[in-house]
């Protein structure tokens, strides 16, 4: 079995490399703009002319602010897969199923190289795509699918390819990081900031992919497959940030932590893999805690390479178009790779159940009115202690809404321990609403 | 002209890739250790066996803690260039001239791929090496030469290859960053911390390469050639950190800045290039200001990719061996590239004279005893104003040694302006010693 793919994208080629682009939203038009603006630079970097010859999008007449004359237009994107003048299909439509999946599948079957920014597609159909890419010797590249303009895939698949990484993770979604940053800096409520982000176009009308962790989960699943081994996407534990309040952010800061939406994967003994996406407390002095706004960051750790962190803009027209074109340059240079940068085709495995994973936890318990906070703090320590959950630190404060809240930091326990105690706490007459538990992730 | 090299390191090869290693110091033995420890991983990543078949070092009998039996030993490293069983020469001897230069030159002439960690060699003989690599279609890779384990070369040459970068720079030397960090955190003097670093083996007996900026200059020269165009190494303005005191670090912090040794290059109009290495004031809240100890960091900026920062351990056995092996993996995967990632062979140009570059400056002026600081502050503002140097902020303080010091932050002026005023200040009877001027580099 050979590790490298060959076809029209050959390493000795000096002929033009011809692209067919499916999807002319901001990224698609950004790609065309970049190619025109950096024409000489691209030729110099690769020794070849890179040109767009065909496009496909739903609306032929919409003004996209760029000249599309002279480009062959396919109403059906799948036609790009069979267009004999197209060497590389660039899929920028999005969506794990439907037209995007059909196009990518057909293009690989036709032996064409594919570049995509579609994280959902790559994460959810990993095994099928890896197999098709291998069988038809057609490279499938997806730098733009993970962390926008940051060369995160290249770093893991090539930059630290000699190391047996032990851990990777970081801030993989810019929208949720923007919301948490705004909440921390302005003290505004989650719903307020979300609405502003939606008005400004940073967040979708349906914000679930960003704030419930699915976007980050797709990216983490792809990075895990490259660094460790493919995982069953649906086995990834994902939890969102809707319940985080500015009170939580301030109480965490008082304890020396910031709250960030993290995606993390670890190599466990016996070829098992831990992977999850959730809001976590991380040390306020850590590098990741300084990554604010729409920025993304990824840290890898390995026995030889040590910790390496890369950060930058995780989305947007320019960075994403640049990442798409980095893949195209690799192809023009004749650099193909198997999907995960490995020659064996490993079947996806389920992630380690998160219930078994131990860490410290932050607990926020809101009390009903007229309860003595100091006495309750002592009682809660006893109740948790009886369930083998030791409390490292505890204090109480008055929330923005005027309620008394108990804040506890536990010693290391499993999520199963926490899940057992939460309903017990919630049923106590002195407790109001549902207590919140957040994982503490200690970082370099 | 084709952009990619072919020879024994072919992209369709499945035969073993055979390495000859010259230099068995910590990095050389680290490479052998990594190959043995990650044997299966490397085969999986490349589809090929990667093996060391020959070595060369000065001392055959020294105990290096690894088993060298079964490896062919060449007393003359140049013999590796002509060993028919060696596909890739790994040069880890160091030095811009002598045996290292001869070996690399001969290996390229023999059409062998070369991997090196030798920043001085690559920076100082850039044009000759680029030409040899091109003429003999022999790839020369040097990821380990810049920022140790951080894939900085890969990021610039491949990760953001589609963008026309406007600026790159960062903390490119771990030893000087360790010293500045220790001075900032402990308040100890430069000489003290340097001695500790030498005792611990972080700094050489002759520390000049690290603290006078030459090591960073070699790295910056290489990065500049990839991002913009090759520069004449001797035209790079380099200034060291020997005159920085803990007083300077504290006064800079009072103004909202940290002091870091930076290497920075900018693309200027008309294909000119600005490049320099010097201690600078950078905003204390910037990402680079958080990079402490022996860590290195590099930031690139481009119109499409935006700012991207990568950081990690800039030296050491593990990270450097990992970077060497990332290059070997690229070769095993059949990924060769021209030296600077561009197909044209540009002649080096001199850097823009730094005297013409404008920025704000930090000035520290020590006064003789019994001078009224407040009056002098006003007088200095007038003297500088007469020379068209406007002062943005000024204050005085008493140094650790008990002397009164005036600290000024100028508005943007050129280095020529500063160089004109410094002798005038130094000759004033109320001024003691030589005033210090440090560039202020504003960062994202």
PDB file of N, CA, C and O in Angstrom, chain A residues 3-4 6 11 38 41 44-46 149 154 157-158 161-163 226 295 304-305 307-311 318-319 322 333 335-337 341-344, chain B residues 3-4 6 11 38 41 44-46 149 154 157-158 161-162 226 295 304-305 307-311 318-319 322 333 335-336 340-344:
ATOM      1  N   UNK A   3       1.492   5.399   0.236  1.00  0.00           N
ATOM      2  CA  UNK A   3       0.907   6.429   1.091  1.00  0.00           C
ATOM      3  C   UNK A   3       0.459   7.652   0.310  1.00  0.00           C
ATOM      4  O   UNK A   3      -0.140   8.547   0.845  1.00  0.00           O
ATOM      5  N   UNK A   4       0.794   7.722  -0.937  1.00  0.00           N
ATOM      6  CA  UNK A   4       0.585   8.980  -1.636  1.00  0.00           C
ATOM      7  C   UNK A   4      -0.237   8.752  -2.897  1.00  0.00           C
ATOM      8  O   UNK A   4      -0.116   7.733  -3.564  1.00  0.00           O
ATOM      9  N   UNK A   6      -1.797   9.676  -6.680  1.00  0.00           N
ATOM     10  CA  UNK A   6      -1.403  10.282  -7.962  1.00  0.00           C
ATOM     11  C   UNK A   6      -2.573  10.345  -8.895  1.00  0.00           C
ATOM     12  O   UNK A   6      -3.400   9.461  -8.906  1.00  0.00           O
ATOM     13  N   UNK A  11       3.000  15.311  -9.185  1.00  0.00           N
ATOM     14  CA  UNK A  11       4.077  16.110  -8.615  1.00  0.00           C
ATOM     15  C   UNK A  11       5.040  16.622  -9.678  1.00  0.00           C
ATOM     16  O   UNK A  11       5.862  17.474  -9.410  1.00  0.00           O
ATOM     17  N   UNK A  38      -3.626  37.062  -6.138  1.00  0.00           N
ATOM     18  CA  UNK A  38      -2.299  36.474  -5.887  1.00  0.00           C
ATOM     19  C   UNK A  38      -1.866  35.552  -7.024  1.00  0.00           C
ATOM     20  O   UNK A  38      -1.127  34.589  -6.794  1.00  0.00           O
ATOM     21  N   UNK A  41       1.944  35.153  -7.344  1.00  0.00           N
ATOM     22  CA  UNK A  41       2.450  34.496  -6.143  1.00  0.00           C
ATOM     23  C   UNK A  41       2.153  32.997  -6.182  1.00  0.00           C
ATOM     24  O   UNK A  41       3.024  32.166  -5.884  1.00  0.00           O
ATOM     25  N   UNK A  44       4.359  31.294  -8.646  1.00  0.00           N
ATOM     26  CA  UNK A  44       5.715  31.234  -8.122  1.00  0.00           C
ATOM     27  C   UNK A  44       5.847  30.155  -7.034  1.00  0.00           C
ATOM     28  O   UNK A  44       6.861  29.462  -6.932  1.00  0.00           O
ATOM     29  N   UNK A  45       4.814  30.011  -6.216  1.00  0.00           N
ATOM     30  CA  UNK A  45       4.850  29.028  -5.129  1.00  0.00           C
ATOM     31  C   UNK A  45       4.765  27.592  -5.640  1.00  0.00           C
ATOM     32  O   UNK A  45       5.170  26.654  -4.953  1.00  0.00           O
ATOM     33  N   UNK A  46       4.160  27.401  -6.818  1.00  0.00           N
ATOM     34  CA  UNK A  46       3.876  26.036  -7.266  1.00  0.00           C
ATOM     35  C   UNK A  46       4.498  25.683  -8.614  1.00  0.00           C
ATOM     36  O   UNK A  46       4.534  24.507  -8.970  1.00  0.00           O
ATOM     37  N   UNK A 149      -8.480  29.899   9.127  1.00  0.00           N
ATOM     38  CA  UNK A 149      -7.197  30.197   8.517  1.00  0.00           C
ATOM     39  C   UNK A 149      -6.000  29.574   9.205  1.00  0.00           C
ATOM     40  O   UNK A 149      -4.888  29.605   8.685  1.00  0.00           O
ATOM     41  N   UNK A 154      -2.559  20.839   9.044  1.00  0.00           N
ATOM     42  CA  UNK A 154      -1.175  20.675   8.595  1.00  0.00           C
ATOM     43  C   UNK A 154      -0.248  20.483   9.783  1.00  0.00           C
ATOM     44  O   UNK A 154       0.679  19.677   9.747  1.00  0.00           O
ATOM     45  N   UNK A 157      -1.024  16.813  11.042  1.00  0.00           N
ATOM     46  CA  UNK A 157      -0.793  15.732  10.089  1.00  0.00           C
ATOM     47  C   UNK A 157       0.631  15.717   9.550  1.00  0.00           C
ATOM     48  O   UNK A 157       1.130  14.701   9.090  1.00  0.00           O
ATOM     49  N   UNK A 158       1.302  16.889   9.588  1.00  0.00           N
ATOM     50  CA  UNK A 158       2.658  16.962   9.043  1.00  0.00           C
ATOM     51  C   UNK A 158       3.658  17.535  10.047  1.00  0.00           C
ATOM     52  O   UNK A 158       4.739  16.984  10.230  1.00  0.00           O
ATOM     53  N   UNK A 161       4.072  15.164  12.906  1.00  0.00           N
ATOM     54  CA  UNK A 161       3.718  13.803  12.477  1.00  0.00           C
ATOM     55  C   UNK A 161       4.654  12.747  13.043  1.00  0.00           C
ATOM     56  O   UNK A 161       4.310  11.566  13.104  1.00  0.00           O
ATOM     57  N   UNK A 162       5.855  13.146  13.468  1.00  0.00           N
ATOM     58  CA  UNK A 162       6.817  12.168  13.990  1.00  0.00           C
ATOM     59  C   UNK A 162       6.570  11.859  15.458  1.00  0.00           C
ATOM     60  O   UNK A 162       7.144  10.919  16.005  1.00  0.00           O
ATOM     61  N   UNK A 163       5.726  12.644  16.096  1.00  0.00           N
ATOM     62  CA  UNK A 163       5.531  12.458  17.531  1.00  0.00           C
ATOM     63  C   UNK A 163       4.261  11.644  17.787  1.00  0.00           C
ATOM     64  O   UNK A 163       3.312  11.696  17.016  1.00  0.00           O
ATOM     65  N   UNK A 226      -6.761  12.275  13.008  1.00  0.00           N
ATOM     66  CA  UNK A 226      -5.395  12.461  12.497  1.00  0.00           C
ATOM     67  C   UNK A 226      -4.368  12.150  13.586  1.00  0.00           C
ATOM     68  O   UNK A 226      -3.385  11.456  13.356  1.00  0.00           O
ATOM     69  N   UNK A 295     -11.244  34.426  18.017  1.00  0.00           N
ATOM     70  CA  UNK A 295     -10.046  33.633  17.762  1.00  0.00           C
ATOM     71  C   UNK A 295     -10.220  32.173  18.189  1.00  0.00           C
ATOM     72  O   UNK A 295     -10.940  31.874  19.139  1.00  0.00           O
ATOM     73  N   UNK A 304       8.013  14.166  22.477  1.00  0.00           N
ATOM     74  CA  UNK A 304       9.163  14.810  21.851  1.00  0.00           C
ATOM     75  C   UNK A 304       8.899  16.299  21.595  1.00  0.00           C
ATOM     76  O   UNK A 304       9.723  17.140  21.921  1.00  0.00           O
ATOM     77  N   UNK A 305       7.750  16.620  21.016  1.00  0.00           N
ATOM     78  CA  UNK A 305       7.510  17.999  20.585  1.00  0.00           C
ATOM     79  C   UNK A 305       7.120  18.929  21.721  1.00  0.00           C
ATOM     80  O   UNK A 305       7.212  20.140  21.576  1.00  0.00           O
ATOM     81  N   UNK A 307       4.528  20.945  24.335  1.00  0.00           N
ATOM     82  CA  UNK A 307       3.295  21.643  23.968  1.00  0.00           C
ATOM     83  C   UNK A 307       3.547  22.656  22.860  1.00  0.00           C
ATOM     84  O   UNK A 307       4.508  23.422  22.921  1.00  0.00           O
ATOM     85  N   UNK A 308       2.706  22.650  21.847  1.00  0.00           N
ATOM     86  CA  UNK A 308       2.762  23.639  20.757  1.00  0.00           C
ATOM     87  C   UNK A 308       1.358  24.203  20.596  1.00  0.00           C
ATOM     88  O   UNK A 308       0.390  23.447  20.564  1.00  0.00           O
ATOM     89  N   UNK A 309       1.270  25.527  20.529  1.00  0.00           N
ATOM     90  CA  UNK A 309      -0.046  26.170  20.395  1.00  0.00           C
ATOM     91  C   UNK A 309      -0.078  27.032  19.155  1.00  0.00           C
ATOM     92  O   UNK A 309       0.873  27.771  18.881  1.00  0.00           O
ATOM     93  N   UNK A 310      -1.155  26.921  18.410  1.00  0.00           N
ATOM     94  CA  UNK A 310      -1.333  27.775  17.235  1.00  0.00           C
ATOM     95  C   UNK A 310      -2.675  28.476  17.369  1.00  0.00           C
ATOM     96  O   UNK A 310      -3.656  27.874  17.792  1.00  0.00           O
ATOM     97  N   UNK A 311      -2.692  29.793  17.077  1.00  0.00           N
ATOM     98  CA  UNK A 311      -3.939  30.538  17.237  1.00  0.00           C
ATOM     99  C   UNK A 311      -4.100  31.548  16.118  1.00  0.00           C
ATOM    100  O   UNK A 311      -3.122  31.988  15.516  1.00  0.00           O
ATOM    101  N   UNK A 318     -11.662  35.738   4.426  1.00  0.00           N
ATOM    102  CA  UNK A 318     -10.231  35.739   4.109  1.00  0.00           C
ATOM    103  C   UNK A 318      -9.517  34.513   4.659  1.00  0.00           C
ATOM    104  O   UNK A 318      -8.902  33.751   3.896  1.00  0.00           O
ATOM    105  N   UNK A 319      -9.559  34.284   5.978  1.00  0.00           N
ATOM    106  CA  UNK A 319      -8.844  33.134   6.542  1.00  0.00           C
ATOM    107  C   UNK A 319      -9.293  31.800   5.943  1.00  0.00           C
ATOM    108  O   UNK A 319      -8.455  30.933   5.651  1.00  0.00           O
ATOM    109  N   UNK A 322      -8.007  31.426   2.437  1.00  0.00           N
ATOM    110  CA  UNK A 322      -6.568  31.174   2.489  1.00  0.00           C
ATOM    111  C   UNK A 322      -6.275  29.709   2.805  1.00  0.00           C
ATOM    112  O   UNK A 322      -5.362  29.113   2.227  1.00  0.00           O
ATOM    113  N   UNK A 333       1.583  21.325  -5.874  1.00  0.00           N
ATOM    114  CA  UNK A 333       2.957  20.911  -5.623  1.00  0.00           C
ATOM    115  C   UNK A 333       3.101  19.385  -5.668  1.00  0.00           C
ATOM    116  O   UNK A 333       4.190  18.860  -5.438  1.00  0.00           O
ATOM    117  N   UNK A 335       1.624  17.286  -3.547  1.00  0.00           N
ATOM    118  CA  UNK A 335       1.637  16.709  -2.204  1.00  0.00           C
ATOM    119  C   UNK A 335       0.264  16.156  -1.848  1.00  0.00           C
ATOM    120  O   UNK A 335      -0.595  16.887  -1.362  1.00  0.00           O
ATOM    121  N   UNK A 336       0.062  14.893  -2.086  1.00  0.00           N
ATOM    122  CA  UNK A 336      -1.174  14.260  -1.640  1.00  0.00           C
ATOM    123  C   UNK A 336      -0.906  13.453  -0.388  1.00  0.00           C
ATOM    124  O   UNK A 336       0.228  13.102  -0.094  1.00  0.00           O
ATOM    125  N   UNK A 337      -1.939  13.191   0.371  1.00  0.00           N
ATOM    126  CA  UNK A 337      -1.790  12.421   1.610  1.00  0.00           C
ATOM    127  C   UNK A 337      -3.060  11.608   1.810  1.00  0.00           C
ATOM    128  O   UNK A 337      -4.138  12.032   1.407  1.00  0.00           O
ATOM    129  N   UNK A 341      -3.517  11.040   7.108  1.00  0.00           N
ATOM    130  CA  UNK A 341      -2.059  11.071   7.146  1.00  0.00           C
ATOM    131  C   UNK A 341      -1.455   9.746   7.570  1.00  0.00           C
ATOM    132  O   UNK A 341      -0.304   9.693   8.001  1.00  0.00           O
ATOM    133  N   UNK A 342      -2.235   8.677   7.451  1.00  0.00           N
ATOM    134  CA  UNK A 342      -1.730   7.348   7.800  1.00  0.00           C
ATOM    135  C   UNK A 342      -2.141   6.346   6.730  1.00  0.00           C
ATOM    136  O   UNK A 342      -3.215   6.484   6.154  1.00  0.00           O
ATOM    137  N   UNK A 343      -1.295   5.347   6.493  1.00  0.00           N
ATOM    138  CA  UNK A 343      -1.606   4.431   5.394  1.00  0.00           C
ATOM    139  C   UNK A 343      -2.585   3.342   5.794  1.00  0.00           C
ATOM    140  O   UNK A 343      -3.230   2.750   4.942  1.00  0.00           O
ATOM    141  N   UNK A 344      -2.705   3.054   7.092  1.00  0.00           N
ATOM    142  CA  UNK A 344      -3.690   2.027   7.450  1.00  0.00           C
ATOM    143  C   UNK A 344      -5.076   2.659   7.513  1.00  0.00           C
ATOM    144  O   UNK A 344      -5.224   3.840   7.797  1.00  0.00           O
TER     145      UNK A 344
ATOM    146  N   UNK B   3       8.604  22.705  -9.870  1.00  0.00           N
ATOM    147  CA  UNK B   3       8.734  23.160  -8.489  1.00  0.00           C
ATOM    148  C   UNK B   3       9.138  22.057  -7.541  1.00  0.00           C
ATOM    149  O   UNK B   3       9.397  22.291  -6.381  1.00  0.00           O
ATOM    150  N   UNK B   4       9.150  20.840  -7.982  1.00  0.00           N
ATOM    151  CA  UNK B   4       9.319  19.746  -7.036  1.00  0.00           C
ATOM    152  C   UNK B   4      10.470  18.837  -7.461  1.00  0.00           C
ATOM    153  O   UNK B   4      10.713  18.632  -8.638  1.00  0.00           O
ATOM    154  N   UNK B   6      12.769  15.360  -7.515  1.00  0.00           N
ATOM    155  CA  UNK B   6      12.639  13.908  -7.527  1.00  0.00           C
ATOM    156  C   UNK B   6      14.003  13.257  -7.465  1.00  0.00           C
ATOM    157  O   UNK B   6      14.944  13.745  -8.038  1.00  0.00           O
ATOM    158  N   UNK B  11       7.895   9.993  -4.621  1.00  0.00           N
ATOM    159  CA  UNK B  11       6.580   9.988  -3.988  1.00  0.00           C
ATOM    160  C   UNK B  11       5.869   8.651  -4.147  1.00  0.00           C
ATOM    161  O   UNK B  11       4.865   8.417  -3.513  1.00  0.00           O
ATOM    162  N   UNK B  38       9.345   5.321  17.780  1.00  0.00           N
ATOM    163  CA  UNK B  38       8.127   5.529  16.981  1.00  0.00           C
ATOM    164  C   UNK B  38       8.190   4.798  15.639  1.00  0.00           C
ATOM    165  O   UNK B  38       7.609   5.262  14.660  1.00  0.00           O
ATOM    166  N   UNK B  41       4.762   3.964  14.139  1.00  0.00           N
ATOM    167  CA  UNK B  41       4.073   5.214  13.815  1.00  0.00           C
ATOM    168  C   UNK B  41       4.628   5.821  12.532  1.00  0.00           C
ATOM    169  O   UNK B  41       3.884   6.267  11.654  1.00  0.00           O
ATOM    170  N   UNK B  44       3.539   3.892   9.553  1.00  0.00           N
ATOM    171  CA  UNK B  44       2.127   4.139   9.315  1.00  0.00           C
ATOM    172  C   UNK B  44       1.899   5.524   8.684  1.00  0.00           C
ATOM    173  O   UNK B  44       1.053   5.707   7.813  1.00  0.00           O
ATOM    174  N   UNK B  45       2.679   6.494   9.118  1.00  0.00           N
ATOM    175  CA  UNK B  45       2.528   7.855   8.589  1.00  0.00           C
ATOM    176  C   UNK B  45       3.026   7.985   7.153  1.00  0.00           C
ATOM    177  O   UNK B  45       2.629   8.901   6.444  1.00  0.00           O
ATOM    178  N   UNK B  46       3.945   7.106   6.752  1.00  0.00           N
ATOM    179  CA  UNK B  46       4.583   7.307   5.445  1.00  0.00           C
ATOM    180  C   UNK B  46       4.433   6.123   4.499  1.00  0.00           C
ATOM    181  O   UNK B  46       4.711   6.262   3.312  1.00  0.00           O
ATOM    182  N   UNK B 149      11.039  22.754  17.896  1.00  0.00           N
ATOM    183  CA  UNK B 149       9.939  21.850  17.600  1.00  0.00           C
ATOM    184  C   UNK B 149       8.734  22.509  16.953  1.00  0.00           C
ATOM    185  O   UNK B 149       7.821  21.829  16.494  1.00  0.00           O
ATOM    186  N   UNK B 154       7.145  25.206   8.107  1.00  0.00           N
ATOM    187  CA  UNK B 154       5.988  24.613   7.425  1.00  0.00           C
ATOM    188  C   UNK B 154       4.812  25.586   7.403  1.00  0.00           C
ATOM    189  O   UNK B 154       4.119  25.711   6.400  1.00  0.00           O
ATOM    190  N   UNK B 157       5.895  28.309   4.758  1.00  0.00           N
ATOM    191  CA  UNK B 157       6.132  27.839   3.384  1.00  0.00           C
ATOM    192  C   UNK B 157       4.945  27.097   2.795  1.00  0.00           C
ATOM    193  O   UNK B 157       4.803  26.999   1.579  1.00  0.00           O
ATOM    194  N   UNK B 158       4.079  26.543   3.679  1.00  0.00           N
ATOM    195  CA  UNK B 158       2.940  25.783   3.185  1.00  0.00           C
ATOM    196  C   UNK B 158       1.608  26.270   3.764  1.00  0.00           C
ATOM    197  O   UNK B 158       0.649  26.455   3.044  1.00  0.00           O
ATOM    198  N   UNK B 161       0.869  29.726   2.497  1.00  0.00           N
ATOM    199  CA  UNK B 161       1.563  29.945   1.221  1.00  0.00           C
ATOM    200  C   UNK B 161       0.720  30.697   0.211  1.00  0.00           C
ATOM    201  O   UNK B 161       1.252  31.288  -0.728  1.00  0.00           O
ATOM    202  N   UNK B 162      -0.607  30.691   0.380  1.00  0.00           N
ATOM    203  CA  UNK B 162      -1.472  31.373  -0.588  1.00  0.00           C
ATOM    204  C   UNK B 162      -1.581  32.858  -0.303  1.00  0.00           C
ATOM    205  O   UNK B 162      -2.102  33.607  -1.107  1.00  0.00           O
ATOM    206  N   UNK B 226      11.598  32.946   2.903  1.00  0.00           N
ATOM    207  CA  UNK B 226      10.417  32.167   2.528  1.00  0.00           C
ATOM    208  C   UNK B 226       9.201  33.077   2.345  1.00  0.00           C
ATOM    209  O   UNK B 226       8.469  32.966   1.376  1.00  0.00           O
ATOM    210  N   UNK B 295      10.381  29.483  25.760  1.00  0.00           N
ATOM    211  CA  UNK B 295       9.460  29.341  24.628  1.00  0.00           C
ATOM    212  C   UNK B 295       9.777  30.337  23.514  1.00  0.00           C
ATOM    213  O   UNK B 295      10.263  31.428  23.756  1.00  0.00           O
ATOM    214  N   UNK B 304      -5.281  37.993   3.771  1.00  0.00           N
ATOM    215  CA  UNK B 304      -6.319  36.970   3.833  1.00  0.00           C
ATOM    216  C   UNK B 304      -6.276  36.205   5.155  1.00  0.00           C
ATOM    217  O   UNK B 304      -7.288  36.010   5.805  1.00  0.00           O
ATOM    218  N   UNK B 305      -5.086  35.768   5.563  1.00  0.00           N
ATOM    219  CA  UNK B 305      -4.997  34.863   6.720  1.00  0.00           C
ATOM    220  C   UNK B 305      -5.117  35.585   8.049  1.00  0.00           C
ATOM    221  O   UNK B 305      -5.389  34.954   9.072  1.00  0.00           O
ATOM    222  N   UNK B 307      -3.764  37.607  11.466  1.00  0.00           N
ATOM    223  CA  UNK B 307      -2.629  37.227  12.302  1.00  0.00           C
ATOM    224  C   UNK B 307      -2.751  35.774  12.779  1.00  0.00           C
ATOM    225  O   UNK B 307      -3.816  35.357  13.224  1.00  0.00           O
ATOM    226  N   UNK B 308      -1.675  35.022  12.646  1.00  0.00           N
ATOM    227  CA  UNK B 308      -1.621  33.646  13.150  1.00  0.00           C
ATOM    228  C   UNK B 308      -0.360  33.532  14.000  1.00  0.00           C
ATOM    229  O   UNK B 308       0.710  33.978  13.579  1.00  0.00           O
ATOM    230  N   UNK B 309      -0.493  32.971  15.187  1.00  0.00           N
ATOM    231  CA  UNK B 309       0.662  32.835  16.079  1.00  0.00           C
ATOM    232  C   UNK B 309       0.871  31.375  16.434  1.00  0.00           C
ATOM    233  O   UNK B 309      -0.079  30.663  16.748  1.00  0.00           O
ATOM    234  N   UNK B 310       2.130  30.947  16.389  1.00  0.00           N
ATOM    235  CA  UNK B 310       2.455  29.579  16.805  1.00  0.00           C
ATOM    236  C   UNK B 310       3.551  29.672  17.849  1.00  0.00           C
ATOM    237  O   UNK B 310       4.479  30.465  17.727  1.00  0.00           O
ATOM    238  N   UNK B 311       3.410  28.896  18.931  1.00  0.00           N
ATOM    239  CA  UNK B 311       4.406  28.960  19.996  1.00  0.00           C
ATOM    240  C   UNK B 311       4.684  27.583  20.569  1.00  0.00           C
ATOM    241  O   UNK B 311       3.850  26.688  20.487  1.00  0.00           O
ATOM    242  N   UNK B 318      14.264  16.811  22.417  1.00  0.00           N
ATOM    243  CA  UNK B 318      12.995  16.269  21.923  1.00  0.00           C
ATOM    244  C   UNK B 318      12.394  17.106  20.811  1.00  0.00           C
ATOM    245  O   UNK B 318      12.170  16.610  19.697  1.00  0.00           O
ATOM    246  N   UNK B 319      12.120  18.397  21.066  1.00  0.00           N
ATOM    247  CA  UNK B 319      11.498  19.227  20.025  1.00  0.00           C
ATOM    248  C   UNK B 319      12.333  19.295  18.746  1.00  0.00           C
ATOM    249  O   UNK B 319      11.790  19.216  17.645  1.00  0.00           O
ATOM    250  N   UNK B 322      12.142  16.052  16.850  1.00  0.00           N
ATOM    251  CA  UNK B 322      10.814  15.933  16.251  1.00  0.00           C
ATOM    252  C   UNK B 322      10.722  16.747  14.968  1.00  0.00           C
ATOM    253  O   UNK B 322      10.125  16.299  13.981  1.00  0.00           O
ATOM    254  N   UNK B 333       7.228  10.846   2.309  1.00  0.00           N
ATOM    255  CA  UNK B 333       5.932  10.978   1.645  1.00  0.00           C
ATOM    256  C   UNK B 333       6.084  11.526   0.222  1.00  0.00           C
ATOM    257  O   UNK B 333       5.090  11.715  -0.480  1.00  0.00           O
ATOM    258  N   UNK B 335       7.283  14.524  -0.554  1.00  0.00           N
ATOM    259  CA  UNK B 335       7.028  15.962  -0.603  1.00  0.00           C
ATOM    260  C   UNK B 335       8.328  16.759  -0.596  1.00  0.00           C
ATOM    261  O   UNK B 335       8.878  17.039   0.461  1.00  0.00           O
ATOM    262  N   UNK B 336       8.814  17.093  -1.755  1.00  0.00           N
ATOM    263  CA  UNK B 336       9.974  17.967  -1.823  1.00  0.00           C
ATOM    264  C   UNK B 336       9.516  19.367  -2.194  1.00  0.00           C
ATOM    265  O   UNK B 336       8.433  19.547  -2.726  1.00  0.00           O
ATOM    266  N   UNK B 340      13.037  27.905  -0.785  1.00  0.00           N
ATOM    267  CA  UNK B 340      12.165  28.930  -0.201  1.00  0.00           C
ATOM    268  C   UNK B 340      10.707  28.717  -0.561  1.00  0.00           C
ATOM    269  O   UNK B 340       9.884  29.619  -0.365  1.00  0.00           O
ATOM    270  N   UNK B 341      10.389  27.537  -1.111  1.00  0.00           N
ATOM    271  CA  UNK B 341       8.998  27.289  -1.473  1.00  0.00           C
ATOM    272  C   UNK B 341       8.550  28.081  -2.682  1.00  0.00           C
ATOM    273  O   UNK B 341       7.359  28.269  -2.901  1.00  0.00           O
ATOM    274  N   UNK B 342       9.516  28.543  -3.478  1.00  0.00           N
ATOM    275  CA  UNK B 342       9.186  29.303  -4.684  1.00  0.00           C
ATOM    276  C   UNK B 342      10.038  28.807  -5.834  1.00  0.00           C
ATOM    277  O   UNK B 342      11.190  28.424  -5.625  1.00  0.00           O
ATOM    278  N   UNK B 343       9.500  28.840  -7.054  1.00  0.00           N
ATOM    279  CA  UNK B 343      10.253  28.264  -8.160  1.00  0.00           C
ATOM    280  C   UNK B 343      11.280  29.237  -8.741  1.00  0.00           C
ATOM    281  O   UNK B 343      12.228  28.815  -9.392  1.00  0.00           O
ATOM    282  N   UNK B 344      11.094  30.546  -8.507  1.00  0.00           N
ATOM    283  CA  UNK B 344      12.106  31.453  -9.041  1.00  0.00           C
ATOM    284  C   UNK B 344      13.288  31.522  -8.073  1.00  0.00           C
ATOM    285  O   UNK B 344      13.140  31.333  -6.871  1.00  0.00           O
TER     286      UNK B 344
END
